PDB file of C-alpha atoms and ligand atoms in Angstrom:
ATOM      1  CA  MET A   1      26.045 -14.856 -48.482  1.00 90.00           C
ATOM      2  CA  LYS A   2      23.731 -14.959 -51.514  1.00 93.00           C
ATOM      3  CA  LYS A   3      24.984 -13.526 -54.774  1.00 94.00           C
ATOM      4  CA  ASN A   4      22.827 -11.585 -57.226  1.00 95.00           C
ATOM      5  CA  ASP A   5      19.518 -12.487 -55.558  1.00 96.00           C
ATOM      6  CA  PHE A   6      17.727  -9.372 -56.782  1.00 96.00           C
ATOM      7  CA  GLU A   7      14.219 -10.511 -55.812  1.00 95.00           C
ATOM      8  CA  SER A   8      15.119 -11.082 -52.155  1.00 96.00           C
ATOM      9  CA  ALA A   9      17.031  -7.807 -52.027  1.00 97.00           C
ATOM     10  CA  ALA A  10      14.114  -5.872 -53.535  1.00 96.00           C
ATOM     11  CA  ARG A  11      11.705  -7.446 -51.019  1.00 96.00           C
ATOM     12  CA  LEU A  12      13.955  -6.599 -48.086  1.00 97.00           C
ATOM     13  CA  ILE A  13      14.199  -2.996 -49.291  1.00 96.00           C
ATOM     14  CA  LYS A  14      10.494  -2.632 -49.911  1.00 94.00           C
ATOM     15  CA  ASN A  15       9.546  -4.087 -46.509  1.00 94.00           C
ATOM     16  CA  ALA A  16      12.288  -2.403 -44.468  1.00 97.00           C
ATOM     17  CA  LYS A  17      11.221  -0.421 -41.412  1.00 97.00           C
ATOM     18  CA  HIS A  18      14.474   1.540 -41.325  1.00 98.00           C
ATOM     19  CA  LEU A  19      16.569   1.392 -44.501  1.00 98.00           C
ATOM     20  CA  THR A  20      19.895   3.240 -44.418  1.00 98.00           C
ATOM     21  CA  ALA A  21      22.326   3.553 -47.336  1.00 98.00           C
ATOM     22  CA  PHE A  22      26.061   3.724 -46.644  1.00 98.00           C
ATOM     23  CA  THR A  23      27.877   5.024 -49.712  1.00 98.00           C
ATOM     24  CA  GLY A  24      31.462   5.368 -50.887  1.00 98.00           C
ATOM     25  CA  ALA A  25      33.363   6.710 -53.863  1.00 96.00           C
ATOM     26  CA  GLY A  26      32.043   3.910 -56.146  1.00 97.00           C
ATOM     27  CA  ILE A  27      28.542   5.429 -56.344  1.00 98.00           C
ATOM     28  CA  SER A  28      30.008   8.592 -57.883  1.00 97.00           C
ATOM     29  CA  ALA A  29      32.396   6.827 -60.283  1.00 96.00           C
ATOM     30  CA  GLU A  30      29.760   6.899 -63.031  1.00 97.00           C
ATOM     31  CA  SER A  31      29.404  10.654 -62.513  1.00 97.00           C
ATOM     32  CA  GLY A  32      33.032  10.960 -63.603  1.00 94.00           C
ATOM     33  CA  ILE A  33      34.602  11.346 -60.136  1.00 93.00           C
ATOM     34  CA  PRO A  34      37.500   8.916 -59.758  1.00 90.00           C
ATOM     35  CA  THR A  35      37.626   6.589 -56.740  1.00 91.00           C
ATOM     36  CA  PHE A  36      40.740   6.526 -54.521  1.00 86.00           C
ATOM     37  CA  ARG A  37      41.736   2.988 -55.365  1.00 81.00           C
ATOM     38  CA  GLY A  38      41.533   0.795 -58.468  1.00 76.00           C
ATOM     39  CA  LYS A  39      42.878   1.187 -62.001  1.00 75.00           C
ATOM     40  CA  GLU A  40      41.594   4.733 -62.543  1.00 76.00           C
ATOM     41  CA  GLY A  41      42.025   5.605 -58.859  1.00 82.00           C
ATOM     42  CA  ILE A  42      43.208   8.977 -57.558  1.00 81.00           C
ATOM     43  CA  TRP A  43      46.114   7.350 -55.687  1.00 83.00           C
ATOM     44  CA  ASN A  44      47.677   6.223 -58.979  1.00 83.00           C
ATOM     45  CA  LYS A  45      48.130   9.895 -59.849  1.00 83.00           C
ATOM     46  CA  TYR A  46      48.510  11.762 -56.534  1.00 84.00           C
ATOM     47  CA  ASP A  47      50.434  11.194 -53.332  1.00 88.00           C
ATOM     48  CA  PRO A  48      48.021  10.655 -50.388  1.00 89.00           C
ATOM     49  CA  ILE A  49      50.241  12.936 -48.246  1.00 93.00           C
ATOM     50  CA  ILE A  50      48.430  15.905 -49.870  1.00 92.00           C
ATOM     51  CA  LEU A  51      45.430  15.049 -47.697  1.00 93.00           C
ATOM     52  CA  ASP A  52      47.431  14.652 -44.491  1.00 96.00           C
ATOM     53  CA  ILE A  53      46.506  17.429 -42.073  1.00 97.00           C
ATOM     54  CA  ASP A  54      50.060  18.071 -40.856  1.00 97.00           C
ATOM     55  CA  TYR A  55      51.384  18.234 -44.432  1.00 97.00           C
ATOM     56  CA  PHE A  56      48.563  20.605 -45.383  1.00 97.00           C
ATOM     57  CA  LYS A  57      49.285  22.925 -42.456  1.00 96.00           C
ATOM     58  CA  SER A  58      53.025  23.058 -43.211  1.00 97.00           C
ATOM     59  CA  ASN A  59      52.769  23.164 -47.038  1.00 96.00           C
ATOM     60  CA  PRO A  60      49.412  24.755 -47.926  1.00 97.00           C
ATOM     61  CA  GLU A  61      50.743  26.374 -51.095  1.00 96.00           C
ATOM     62  CA  LYS A  62      51.884  22.969 -52.393  1.00 95.00           C
ATOM     63  CA  ALA A  63      48.751  21.095 -51.293  1.00 95.00           C
ATOM     64  CA  TYR A  64      46.117  23.593 -52.521  1.00 96.00           C
ATOM     65  CA  PRO A  65      46.700  23.403 -56.319  1.00 94.00           C
ATOM     66  CA  LEU A  66      46.611  19.606 -56.174  1.00 92.00           C
ATOM     67  CA  ILE A  67      43.504  19.508 -53.966  1.00 93.00           C
ATOM     68  CA  LYS A  68      41.748  21.909 -56.363  1.00 93.00           C
ATOM     69  CA  GLU A  69      42.701  19.740 -59.332  1.00 89.00           C
ATOM     70  CA  MET A  70      41.857  16.448 -57.559  1.00 86.00           C
ATOM     71  CA  PHE A  71      38.452  17.425 -56.213  1.00 88.00           C
ATOM     72  CA  TYR A  72      37.132  20.887 -57.002  1.00 91.00           C
ATOM     73  CA  GLU A  73      37.513  21.017 -60.793  1.00 88.00           C
ATOM     74  CA  ILE A  74      35.932  17.573 -61.211  1.00 90.00           C
ATOM     75  CA  ILE A  75      33.259  17.856 -58.522  1.00 92.00           C
ATOM     76  CA  ASP A  76      32.096  21.258 -59.819  1.00 88.00           C
ATOM     77  CA  LYS A  77      31.182  19.715 -63.165  1.00 91.00           C
ATOM     78  CA  ALA A  78      29.781  16.405 -61.858  1.00 95.00           C
ATOM     79  CA  GLN A  79      26.077  15.627 -61.924  1.00 97.00           C
ATOM     80  CA  PRO A  80      24.176  12.964 -59.995  1.00 98.00           C
ATOM     81  CA  ASN A  81      23.831   9.682 -61.863  1.00 98.00           C
ATOM     82  CA  LYS A  82      20.936   7.217 -61.900  1.00 98.00           C
ATOM     83  CA  ALA A  83      22.098   5.569 -58.649  1.00 98.00           C
ATOM     84  CA  HIS A  84      22.010   8.887 -56.762  1.00 98.00           C
ATOM     85  CA  LYS A  85      18.632   9.707 -58.312  1.00 98.00           C
ATOM     86  CA  ILE A  86      17.035   6.405 -57.311  1.00 98.00           C
ATOM     87  CA  LEU A  87      18.156   6.950 -53.704  1.00 98.00           C
ATOM     88  CA  GLY A  88      16.570  10.418 -53.948  1.00 98.00           C
ATOM     89  CA  GLN A  89      13.325   8.844 -55.187  1.00 97.00           C
ATOM     90  CA  TRP A  90      13.373   6.238 -52.395  1.00 97.00           C
ATOM     91  CA  GLU A  91      13.717   8.947 -49.738  1.00 97.00           C
ATOM     92  CA  ARG A  92      10.775  10.878 -51.249  1.00 97.00           C
ATOM     93  CA  GLU A  93       8.724   7.653 -51.286  1.00 94.00           C
ATOM     94  CA  GLY A  94       9.534   7.052 -47.610  1.00 95.00           C
ATOM     95  CA  ILE A  95      11.505   3.847 -48.326  1.00 95.00           C
ATOM     96  CA  LEU A  96      14.936   5.244 -47.406  1.00 97.00           C
ATOM     97  CA  LYS A  97      15.457   6.911 -44.020  1.00 98.00           C
ATOM     98  CA  ALA A  98      19.024   8.236 -44.359  1.00 98.00           C
ATOM     99  CA  ILE A  99      22.224   8.169 -46.368  1.00 98.00           C
ATOM    100  CA  ILE A 100      25.540   8.005 -44.553  1.00 98.00           C
ATOM    101  CA  THR A 101      28.120   8.985 -47.139  1.00 98.00           C
ATOM    102  CA  GLN A 102      31.897   8.963 -47.095  1.00 98.00           C
ATOM    103  CA  ASN A 103      31.799  11.132 -50.210  1.00 97.00           C
ATOM    104  CA  ILE A 104      32.477  14.845 -50.211  1.00 96.00           C
ATOM    105  CA  ASP A 105      30.953  15.572 -53.620  1.00 96.00           C
ATOM    106  CA  ASN A 106      27.425  16.829 -52.715  1.00 96.00           C
ATOM    107  CA  LEU A 107      25.860  14.543 -55.333  1.00 98.00           C
ATOM    108  CA  HIS A 108      23.318  12.951 -52.973  1.00 98.00           C
ATOM    109  CA  GLN A 109      21.983  16.414 -52.116  1.00 98.00           C
ATOM    110  CA  LYS A 110      21.985  17.391 -55.795  1.00 97.00           C
ATOM    111  CA  ALA A 111      19.868  14.274 -56.440  1.00 98.00           C
ATOM    112  CA  GLY A 112      17.295  15.556 -53.931  1.00 97.00           C
ATOM    113  CA  ASN A 113      18.139  13.632 -50.753  1.00 98.00           C
ATOM    114  CA  LYS A 114      17.523  15.694 -47.631  1.00 98.00           C
ATOM    115  CA  ASN A 115      18.771  13.358 -44.918  1.00 98.00           C
ATOM    116  CA  VAL A 116      22.418  13.021 -45.930  1.00 98.00           C
ATOM    117  CA  ILE A 117      25.016  12.532 -43.212  1.00 98.00           C
ATOM    118  CA  GLU A 118      28.438  13.611 -44.459  1.00 98.00           C
ATOM    119  CA  PHE A 119      30.784  11.418 -42.448  1.00 98.00           C
ATOM    120  CA  HIS A 120      33.856  13.010 -44.024  1.00 98.00           C
ATOM    121  CA  GLY A 121      32.555  16.569 -44.420  1.00 97.00           C
ATOM    122  CA  ASN A 122      32.178  18.251 -47.808  1.00 95.00           C
ATOM    123  CA  THR A 123      33.829  20.409 -50.444  1.00 95.00           C
ATOM    124  CA  ARG A 124      31.175  23.182 -50.298  1.00 94.00           C
ATOM    125  CA  ASP A 125      32.691  25.021 -47.343  1.00 96.00           C
ATOM    126  CA  LEU A 126      36.066  26.208 -46.112  1.00 97.00           C
ATOM    127  CA  VAL A 127      36.917  26.533 -42.430  1.00 97.00           C
ATOM    128  CA  CYS A 128      39.491  28.893 -40.925  1.00 98.00           C
ATOM    129  CA  MET A 129      42.200  27.051 -39.031  1.00 97.00           C
ATOM    130  CA  ASN A 130      42.749  30.164 -36.900  1.00 97.00           C
ATOM    131  CA  CYS A 131      39.345  31.667 -36.010  1.00 98.00           C
ATOM    132  CA  GLY A 132      37.094  28.695 -36.892  1.00 96.00           C
ATOM    133  CA  GLU A 133      34.753  30.742 -39.142  1.00 97.00           C
ATOM    134  CA  LYS A 134      33.185  28.839 -42.065  1.00 96.00           C
ATOM    135  CA  PHE A 135      32.773  30.246 -45.586  1.00 97.00           C
ATOM    136  CA  SER A 136      31.090  28.837 -48.669  1.00 96.00           C
ATOM    137  CA  VAL A 137      33.670  28.239 -51.433  1.00 95.00           C
ATOM    138  CA  ASN A 138      31.593  30.463 -53.722  1.00 93.00           C
ATOM    139  CA  SER A 139      31.942  33.428 -51.370  1.00 96.00           C
ATOM    140  CA  ILE A 140      35.764  33.314 -51.311  1.00 94.00           C
ATOM    141  CA  ASP A 141      38.502  34.159 -53.820  1.00 94.00           C
ATOM    142  CA  PHE A 142      39.387  30.512 -54.427  1.00 93.00           C
ATOM    143  CA  GLU A 143      42.111  31.462 -56.918  1.00 93.00           C
ATOM    144  CA  GLN A 144      44.413  32.557 -54.056  1.00 95.00           C
ATOM    145  CA  ASN A 145      47.214  30.219 -53.085  1.00 96.00           C
ATOM    146  CA  PRO A 146      46.945  29.373 -50.280  1.00 96.00           C
ATOM    147  CA  VAL A 147      43.348  30.393 -49.575  1.00 97.00           C
ATOM    148  CA  ILE A 148      43.221  32.879 -46.696  1.00 97.00           C
ATOM    149  CA  CYS A 149      40.484  33.845 -44.221  1.00 97.00           C
ATOM    150  CA  PRO A 150      39.033  37.279 -45.146  1.00 96.00           C
ATOM    151  CA  LYS A 151      38.332  37.944 -41.461  1.00 96.00           C
ATOM    152  CA  CYS A 152      41.571  37.078 -39.689  1.00 97.00           C
ATOM    153  CA  GLY A 153      44.124  36.160 -42.372  1.00 96.00           C
ATOM    154  CA  GLY A 154      44.388  32.554 -41.093  1.00 97.00           C
ATOM    155  CA  LEU A 155      44.660  29.539 -43.389  1.00 97.00           C
ATOM    156  CA  LEU A 156      41.342  28.278 -44.814  1.00 98.00           C
ATOM    157  CA  LYS A 157      41.011  24.502 -45.056  1.00 97.00           C
ATOM    158  CA  PRO A 158      38.451  22.640 -47.196  1.00 97.00           C
ATOM    159  CA  ASP A 159      35.787  21.451 -44.750  1.00 96.00           C
ATOM    160  CA  PHE A 160      36.333  17.755 -45.425  1.00 97.00           C
ATOM    161  CA  VAL A 161      38.136  15.364 -43.133  1.00 97.00           C
ATOM    162  CA  PHE A 162      41.867  15.136 -43.825  1.00 96.00           C
ATOM    163  CA  PHE A 163      43.943  12.130 -42.764  1.00 94.00           C
ATOM    164  CA  GLY A 164      44.720  12.666 -39.073  1.00 95.00           C
ATOM    165  CA  GLU A 165      41.546  14.666 -38.327  1.00 96.00           C
ATOM    166  CA  PRO A 166      38.578  13.548 -36.223  1.00 96.00           C
ATOM    167  CA  ILE A 167      35.136  12.814 -37.661  1.00 97.00           C
ATOM    168  CA  PRO A 168      32.691  15.749 -37.167  1.00 96.00           C
ATOM    169  CA  ALA A 169      30.887  14.971 -33.883  1.00 97.00           C
ATOM    170  CA  ASP A 170      27.343  15.515 -35.139  1.00 97.00           C
ATOM    171  CA  ALA A 171      27.863  13.394 -38.268  1.00 98.00           C
ATOM    172  CA  TYR A 172      29.293  10.626 -36.090  1.00 98.00           C
ATOM    173  CA  LYS A 173      26.338  10.737 -33.688  1.00 98.00           C
ATOM    174  CA  GLN A 174      23.761  10.719 -36.494  1.00 98.00           C
ATOM    175  CA  SER A 175      25.566   7.877 -38.280  1.00 98.00           C
ATOM    176  CA  VAL A 176      25.556   5.707 -35.173  1.00 98.00           C
ATOM    177  CA  PHE A 177      21.863   6.475 -34.598  1.00 98.00           C
ATOM    178  CA  HIS A 178      20.790   5.402 -38.109  1.00 98.00           C
ATOM    179  CA  THR A 179      23.164   2.442 -38.154  1.00 98.00           C
ATOM    180  CA  LEU A 180      21.697   1.030 -34.937  1.00 98.00           C
ATOM    181  CA  ALA A 181      18.121   1.829 -35.984  1.00 98.00           C
ATOM    182  CA  SER A 182      18.467  -0.035 -39.311  1.00 98.00           C
ATOM    183  CA  ASP A 183      16.879  -3.368 -40.104  1.00 98.00           C
ATOM    184  CA  VAL A 184      18.240  -3.204 -43.670  1.00 98.00           C
ATOM    185  CA  TYR A 185      21.603  -1.610 -44.533  1.00 98.00           C
ATOM    186  CA  LEU A 186      22.548  -0.947 -48.135  1.00 98.00           C
ATOM    187  CA  VAL A 187      26.313  -0.673 -48.668  1.00 98.00           C
ATOM    188  CA  ILE A 188      27.199   0.853 -52.046  1.00 98.00           C
ATOM    189  CA  GLY A 189      30.591   1.316 -53.726  1.00 98.00           C
ATOM    190  CA  THR A 190      32.994   1.195 -50.830  1.00 97.00           C
ATOM    191  CA  THR A 191      36.082  -0.900 -50.183  1.00 96.00           C
ATOM    192  CA  GLY A 192      35.389  -0.934 -46.435  1.00 96.00           C
ATOM    193  CA  ILE A 193      38.908  -0.081 -45.339  1.00 94.00           C
ATOM    194  CA  ILE A 194      38.783   3.588 -44.326  1.00 93.00           C
ATOM    195  CA  MET A 195      38.442   3.694 -40.539  1.00 94.00           C
ATOM    196  CA  PRO A 196      36.355   4.552 -38.600  1.00 96.00           C
ATOM    197  CA  ALA A 197      33.667   4.827 -41.338  1.00 97.00           C
ATOM    198  CA  SER A 198      34.296   1.221 -42.352  1.00 98.00           C
ATOM    199  CA  LEU A 199      33.169  -0.002 -38.906  1.00 98.00           C
ATOM    200  CA  LEU A 200      29.555   1.136 -39.347  1.00 98.00           C
ATOM    201  CA  PRO A 201      28.273  -1.806 -41.439  1.00 98.00           C
ATOM    202  CA  TYR A 202      29.712  -4.247 -38.857  1.00 98.00           C
ATOM    203  CA  GLU A 203      27.726  -2.439 -36.140  1.00 98.00           C
ATOM    204  CA  ALA A 204      24.571  -2.611 -38.249  1.00 98.00           C
ATOM    205  CA  LYS A 205      25.067  -6.350 -38.747  1.00 98.00           C
ATOM    206  CA  LYS A 206      25.751  -6.962 -35.029  1.00 98.00           C
ATOM    207  CA  ASN A 207      22.516  -5.162 -34.282  1.00 97.00           C
ATOM    208  CA  GLY A 208      20.526  -7.480 -36.550  1.00 98.00           C
ATOM    209  CA  ALA A 209      20.364  -5.566 -39.845  1.00 98.00           C
ATOM    210  CA  LYS A 210      20.430  -7.408 -43.165  1.00 98.00           C
ATOM    211  CA  ILE A 211      23.369  -6.201 -45.263  1.00 98.00           C
ATOM    212  CA  ILE A 212      22.799  -5.749 -48.991  1.00 98.00           C
ATOM    213  CA  GLU A 213      25.960  -4.815 -50.827  1.00 98.00           C
ATOM    214  CA  ILE A 214      26.390  -3.308 -54.294  1.00 98.00           C
ATOM    215  CA  ASN A 215      29.885  -3.183 -55.774  1.00 98.00           C
ATOM    216  CA  THR A 216      31.659  -3.985 -59.020  1.00 97.00           C
ATOM    217  CA  GLU A 217      34.129  -6.090 -56.955  1.00 96.00           C
ATOM    218  CA  PRO A 218      33.917  -7.972 -53.659  1.00 97.00           C
ATOM    219  CA  SER A 219      34.946  -5.727 -50.741  1.00 97.00           C
ATOM    220  CA  GLU A 220      36.183  -6.276 -47.175  1.00 97.00           C
ATOM    221  CA  TYR A 221      32.545  -6.844 -46.197  1.00 98.00           C
ATOM    222  CA  THR A 222      31.459  -9.337 -48.823  1.00 98.00           C
ATOM    223  CA  GLU A 223      32.645 -12.569 -47.236  1.00 98.00           C
ATOM    224  CA  LYS A 224      32.360 -11.346 -43.638  1.00 98.00           C
ATOM    225  CA  ILE A 225      28.965  -9.722 -43.178  1.00 98.00           C
ATOM    226  CA  THR A 226      27.137  -9.293 -46.497  1.00 98.00           C
ATOM    227  CA  ASP A 227      23.820 -11.152 -46.731  1.00 98.00           C
ATOM    228  CA  ILE A 228      23.146 -10.371 -50.403  1.00 98.00           C
ATOM    229  CA  PHE A 229      25.934  -9.279 -52.751  1.00 98.00           C
ATOM    230  CA  LEU A 230      24.784  -7.635 -55.973  1.00 98.00           C
ATOM    231  CA  GLN A 231      27.774  -7.394 -58.266  1.00 98.00           C
ATOM    232  CA  GLY A 232      27.881  -4.646 -60.875  1.00 98.00           C
ATOM    233  CA  LYS A 233      27.760  -0.912 -61.425  1.00 98.00           C
ATOM    234  CA  ALA A 234      25.690   1.047 -58.909  1.00 98.00           C
ATOM    235  CA  THR A 235      23.511   2.633 -61.638  1.00 98.00           C
ATOM    236  CA  GLU A 236      22.603  -0.701 -63.225  1.00 98.00           C
ATOM    237  CA  ILE A 237      22.011  -2.574 -59.972  1.00 98.00           C
ATOM    238  CA  LEU A 238      19.871   0.161 -58.394  1.00 98.00           C
ATOM    239  CA  ASP A 239      17.861   0.499 -61.593  1.00 97.00           C
ATOM    240  CA  LYS A 240      17.162  -3.235 -61.554  1.00 97.00           C
ATOM    241  CA  LEU A 241      16.181  -3.132 -57.857  1.00 97.00           C
ATOM    242  CA  ASN A 242      13.981  -0.110 -58.454  1.00 96.00           C
ATOM    243  CA  ASN A 243      12.124  -1.846 -61.279  1.00 94.00           C
ATOM    244  CA  LEU A 244      11.620  -4.936 -59.131  1.00 92.00           C
ATOM    245  CA  ASN A 245      10.513  -2.777 -56.230  1.00 81.00           C
ATOM    246  CA  SER A 246       7.689  -1.297 -58.229  1.00 77.00           C
ATOM    247  CA  LEU A 247       6.621  -4.795 -59.312  1.00 71.00           C
ATOM    248  CA  ILE A 248       6.659  -6.351 -55.858  1.00 72.00           C
ATOM    249  CA  GLY A 249       3.539  -5.541 -53.839  1.00 62.00           C
ATOM    250  CA  TYR A 250       3.407  -5.388 -50.048  1.00 47.00           C
TER     251      TYR A 250
HETATM  252  P1  NAD B   1      37.535   3.669 -52.675  1.00 56.67           P
HETATM  253  O1  NAD B   1      38.000   4.571 -53.749  1.00 56.67           O
HETATM  254  O2  NAD B   1      38.514   3.116 -51.732  1.00 56.67           O
HETATM  255  O3  NAD B   1      36.728   2.439 -53.308  1.00 56.67           O
HETATM  256  C1  NAD B   1      35.713   2.562 -54.212  1.00 56.67           C
HETATM  257  C2  NAD B   1      34.855   1.295 -54.253  1.00 56.67           C
HETATM  258  O4  NAD B   1      33.844   1.476 -55.231  1.00 56.67           O
HETATM  259  C3  NAD B   1      35.600   0.012 -54.614  1.00 56.67           C
HETATM  260  O5  NAD B   1      35.191  -1.028 -53.747  1.00 56.67           O
HETATM  261  C4  NAD B   1      35.154  -0.264 -56.056  1.00 56.67           C
HETATM  262  O6  NAD B   1      35.149  -1.652 -56.365  1.00 56.67           O
HETATM  263  C5  NAD B   1      33.772   0.321 -56.057  1.00 56.67           C
HETATM  264  N1  NAD B   1      33.259   0.788 -57.352  1.00 56.67           N
HETATM  265  C6  NAD B   1      33.958   1.399 -58.357  1.00 56.67           C
HETATM  266  N2  NAD B   1      33.116   1.746 -59.359  1.00 56.67           N
HETATM  267  C7  NAD B   1      31.877   1.361 -58.977  1.00 56.67           C
HETATM  268  C8  NAD B   1      30.588   1.458 -59.579  1.00 56.67           C
HETATM  269  N3  NAD B   1      30.396   2.022 -60.776  1.00 56.67           N
HETATM  270  N4  NAD B   1      29.520   0.949 -58.912  1.00 56.67           N
HETATM  271  C9  NAD B   1      29.697   0.356 -57.676  1.00 56.67           C
HETATM  272  N5  NAD B   1      30.887   0.238 -57.075  1.00 56.67           N
HETATM  273  C10 NAD B   1      31.955   0.739 -57.705  1.00 56.67           C
HETATM  274  O7  NAD B   1      36.405   4.476 -51.931  1.00 56.67           O
HETATM  275  P2  NAD B   1      35.821   4.447 -50.465  1.00 56.67           P
HETATM  276  O8  NAD B   1      35.866   3.081 -49.885  1.00 56.67           O
HETATM  277  O9  NAD B   1      34.547   5.147 -50.549  1.00 56.67           O
HETATM  278  O10 NAD B   1      36.807   5.298 -49.543  1.00 56.67           O
HETATM  279  C11 NAD B   1      37.696   6.205 -49.912  1.00 56.67           C
HETATM  280  C12 NAD B   1      37.568   7.579 -49.313  1.00 56.67           C
HETATM  281  O11 NAD B   1      37.662   8.357 -50.450  1.00 56.67           O
HETATM  282  C13 NAD B   1      36.307   8.037 -48.689  1.00 56.67           C
HETATM  283  O12 NAD B   1      36.601   8.485 -47.431  1.00 56.67           O
HETATM  284  C14 NAD B   1      35.842   9.264 -49.496  1.00 56.67           C
HETATM  285  O13 NAD B   1      35.727  10.385 -48.645  1.00 56.67           O
HETATM  286  C15 NAD B   1      36.956   9.555 -50.400  1.00 56.67           C
HETATM  287  N6  NAD B   1      36.630   9.852 -51.798  1.00 56.67           N
HETATM  288  C16 NAD B   1      35.492  10.514 -52.106  1.00 56.67           C
HETATM  289  C17 NAD B   1      35.166  10.772 -53.432  1.00 56.67           C
HETATM  290  C18 NAD B   1      33.894  11.497 -53.724  1.00 56.67           C
HETATM  291  O14 NAD B   1      33.469  12.330 -52.929  1.00 56.67           O
HETATM  292  N7  NAD B   1      33.230  11.165 -54.827  1.00 56.67           N
HETATM  293  C19 NAD B   1      36.017  10.327 -54.443  1.00 56.67           C
HETATM  294  C20 NAD B   1      37.187   9.657 -54.090  1.00 56.67           C
HETATM  295  C21 NAD B   1      37.489   9.428 -52.752  1.00 56.67           C
END
C-alpha cells in the first residue's frame, strides 16, 4: 500500500476505463451531516435500536421523532460539498461511470451525478408497510406521529434500509455490475464494516481493480486491499486530485 501518492492516484483515475466511486458517511461530514461512528458520531447521541426494523414496527411513535431529528432536519438543510461536486464534474467529463453510495442524503444527486446507486435507499420517499405504495416525503403530512399511509392507513416507513432489512434488489444488482466492471475503485469516507455493502471493495480488488482510498483515518480496507491511501478530508483530497488530473495529459 502506498500512502499519499497523489500523482499515481491521479494518473490511475485519468486513465481508468471504468472508474466507480464507493462512498460512505465521511464524504458528507463536511456538509454538516454527522457520521455514525467517531467523536461526533450519531451513535454517541442515539441508540442504534431506533433503526432496527422490528423496533420500528413495534414502536413507530417512539422511533419517528428521533429519526426525523437524526436525519430529516439535518439532511433537508445540507448542501453538496466540494467532494460531491468534483464527483459530479468527473461524471459529466466521462471519467466516472457510477457512484455506489451507502448514504441516504441525496447529496450526490444534488451535486449533479446521474448514475447514483443508493445501496441503502434514501430519505426522499416513504413506503407503506401495508400496501407497498411509495410517497415522496414532500407529498405527505410528515408532522404526523407516526406517519400513516393516506391510501390504506398502514404505517409509512422511510425508504432507507433499516437494520434487519434486505438491500433493494436493483441497487444490489447494479452495484455488483459496476464493481466487477471497474478497473479503478475509489473508496471514500467509509469504515468498511457495514455488511453487505462493505464486501464490494473486496470484490473489486479480487477482480483486478486498483483501490484508491480517501479517509481521514485508516479503515478496515487500508491494510488489506488499498493500493493507494490518501489520508485527509474528502474535500481537500479530491480537490488536490482534480487539480492534478487537469495537469496530467493522456
Ligand atoms: P461511518 O459513520 O461508520 O464512518 C465514516 C467514515 O468516514 C470513517 O471511516 C471516518 O474516518 C471517515 N470520515 C469522517 N470524516 C471524513 C471526511 N471529512 N473525509 C473523509 N473521510 C471522513 O460511515 P459508513 O462506513 O459510511 O457506514 C455507516 C452507515 O451509515 C451507512 O450505511 C450509511 O447509510 C449510514 N449513514 C449515512 C449518512 C448519510 O447519508 N450522510 C450519515 C450517517 C450514517
